[in-house]
Amino acid sequence: MFNAKMISKIKAVTDRLNSLNTRRSSLGLNVIMSQGANSKGNKPRLQPTSLMDGAVEYVGRASEKQEMLELLKSNNSDGVCVLSIVGMGGMGKTTLAQLVYNDPSIKESFDHKSWVCVSDDFDAVNITKTILRSLDADSRDENDLNLLQVKLKEKLSGKRYLLVLDDIWNESYSDWTILRAPFGAGTKIIVTTRLEKVSSNVDSMKAFYLDKLSHHDCLSIFAQLSLKARSFDGHPQFKEIGENIVRRCNGLPLAAKAIGSLLRTVTDHSEWEKVYESEIWDLLEDPCGLIPALR
């Protein structure tokens, strides 16, 4: 009796799954891989690196950059000095960190520097290994956190060191203290995060809360990506519709960059109008923080 009932239930579940699969195919829906890439076409999102696009003029964060540089180059801390950059997704936290990290004066002020994109996988072993490899490409690929941290502490002894930990989500204070253990006087750390609690956990000397960019700055970003120009002066036919699209980006630099990139090869004015009139703009931000402009 039990087997007969289970067979009936399994058949019902199988029929339901087959029905859903058929509907998925008919609607043209694709499988989205949440972790890694298992097959061609299912690629994970590339993480930002420390390098910047030399063809783009970065605008809108000059005052924050200058203040961060002054704090990083000052000798006002006997221990680890942490600066955090806090803001919602698309506000330009990583870009500001890149601007500071690549400033010529940083090279003069520090003996070594490292960049690690942490994201949602806060693994102290992997983060420490990445830092060590940036300091010594021939370092052994250890998996023992104690050995890694002892070696890292020896490498940094007496050195001026800058570390960027980009995109931290982990809210555990104990995890942070473990990761921070090898660092001492002479180490400055920049943390970027969306979460105010993370900024509090890392004991920031100062937190930089990023606000939206001005319409003028967003327009400059949009023009550079969409028209490969600093402004719309040479493209008056797109000026009005371009300004309207940028207003919908609502001061978010990543939105201006994303939509500008989308229109980079589009020379048909009606296609620009379709972007501006799209109903996607009116959708609410999803639970994962994806804003309509990026969608």
PDB file of N, CA and C in Angstrom, residues 30 39 59-60 72 216 234 237 239 271:
ATOM      1  N   ASN A  30      15.464  31.235 -19.446  1.00  0.00           N
ATOM      2  CA  ASN A  30      16.763  30.577 -19.355  1.00  0.00           C
ATOM      3  C   ASN A  30      17.121  30.272 -17.909  1.00  0.00           C
ATOM      4  N   SER A  39      28.430  25.531 -17.652  1.00  0.00           N
ATOM      5  CA  SER A  39      28.383  25.273 -19.082  1.00  0.00           C
ATOM      6  C   SER A  39      28.581  26.571 -19.830  1.00  0.00           C
ATOM      7  N   VAL A  59      34.246  61.369 -12.730  1.00  0.00           N
ATOM      8  CA  VAL A  59      33.767  62.654 -12.213  1.00  0.00           C
ATOM      9  C   VAL A  59      32.954  62.449 -10.935  1.00  0.00           C
ATOM     10  N   GLY A  60      32.869  63.528 -10.137  1.00  0.00           N
ATOM     11  CA  GLY A  60      31.903  63.567  -9.051  1.00  0.00           C
ATOM     12  C   GLY A  60      32.377  63.184  -7.661  1.00  0.00           C
ATOM     13  N   LEU A  72      44.943  58.746   4.589  1.00  0.00           N
ATOM     14  CA  LEU A  72      45.798  57.580   4.381  1.00  0.00           C
ATOM     15  C   LEU A  72      47.276  57.923   4.507  1.00  0.00           C
ATOM     16  N   HIS A 216      24.609  66.863 -13.713  1.00  0.00           N
ATOM     17  CA  HIS A 216      25.694  67.204 -14.635  1.00  0.00           C
ATOM     18  C   HIS A 216      26.746  66.098 -14.684  1.00  0.00           C
ATOM     19  N   GLY A 234      28.421  67.887 -29.614  1.00  0.00           N
ATOM     20  CA  GLY A 234      28.566  67.432 -30.997  1.00  0.00           C
ATOM     21  C   GLY A 234      27.455  66.515 -31.455  1.00  0.00           C
ATOM     22  N   GLN A 237      21.160  66.131 -31.617  1.00  0.00           N
ATOM     23  CA  GLN A 237      19.940  65.343 -31.852  1.00  0.00           C
ATOM     24  C   GLN A 237      19.627  64.391 -30.700  1.00  0.00           C
ATOM     25  N   LYS A 239      20.609  65.182 -27.423  1.00  0.00           N
ATOM     26  CA  LYS A 239      20.764  65.934 -26.173  1.00  0.00           C
ATOM     27  C   LYS A 239      19.513  65.842 -25.289  1.00  0.00           C
ATOM     28  N   GLU A 271      15.328  54.268 -30.938  1.00  0.00           N
ATOM     29  CA  GLU A 271      15.772  53.257 -29.980  1.00  0.00           C
ATOM     30  C   GLU A 271      16.085  53.898 -28.629  1.00  0.00           C
TER      31      GLU A 271
END
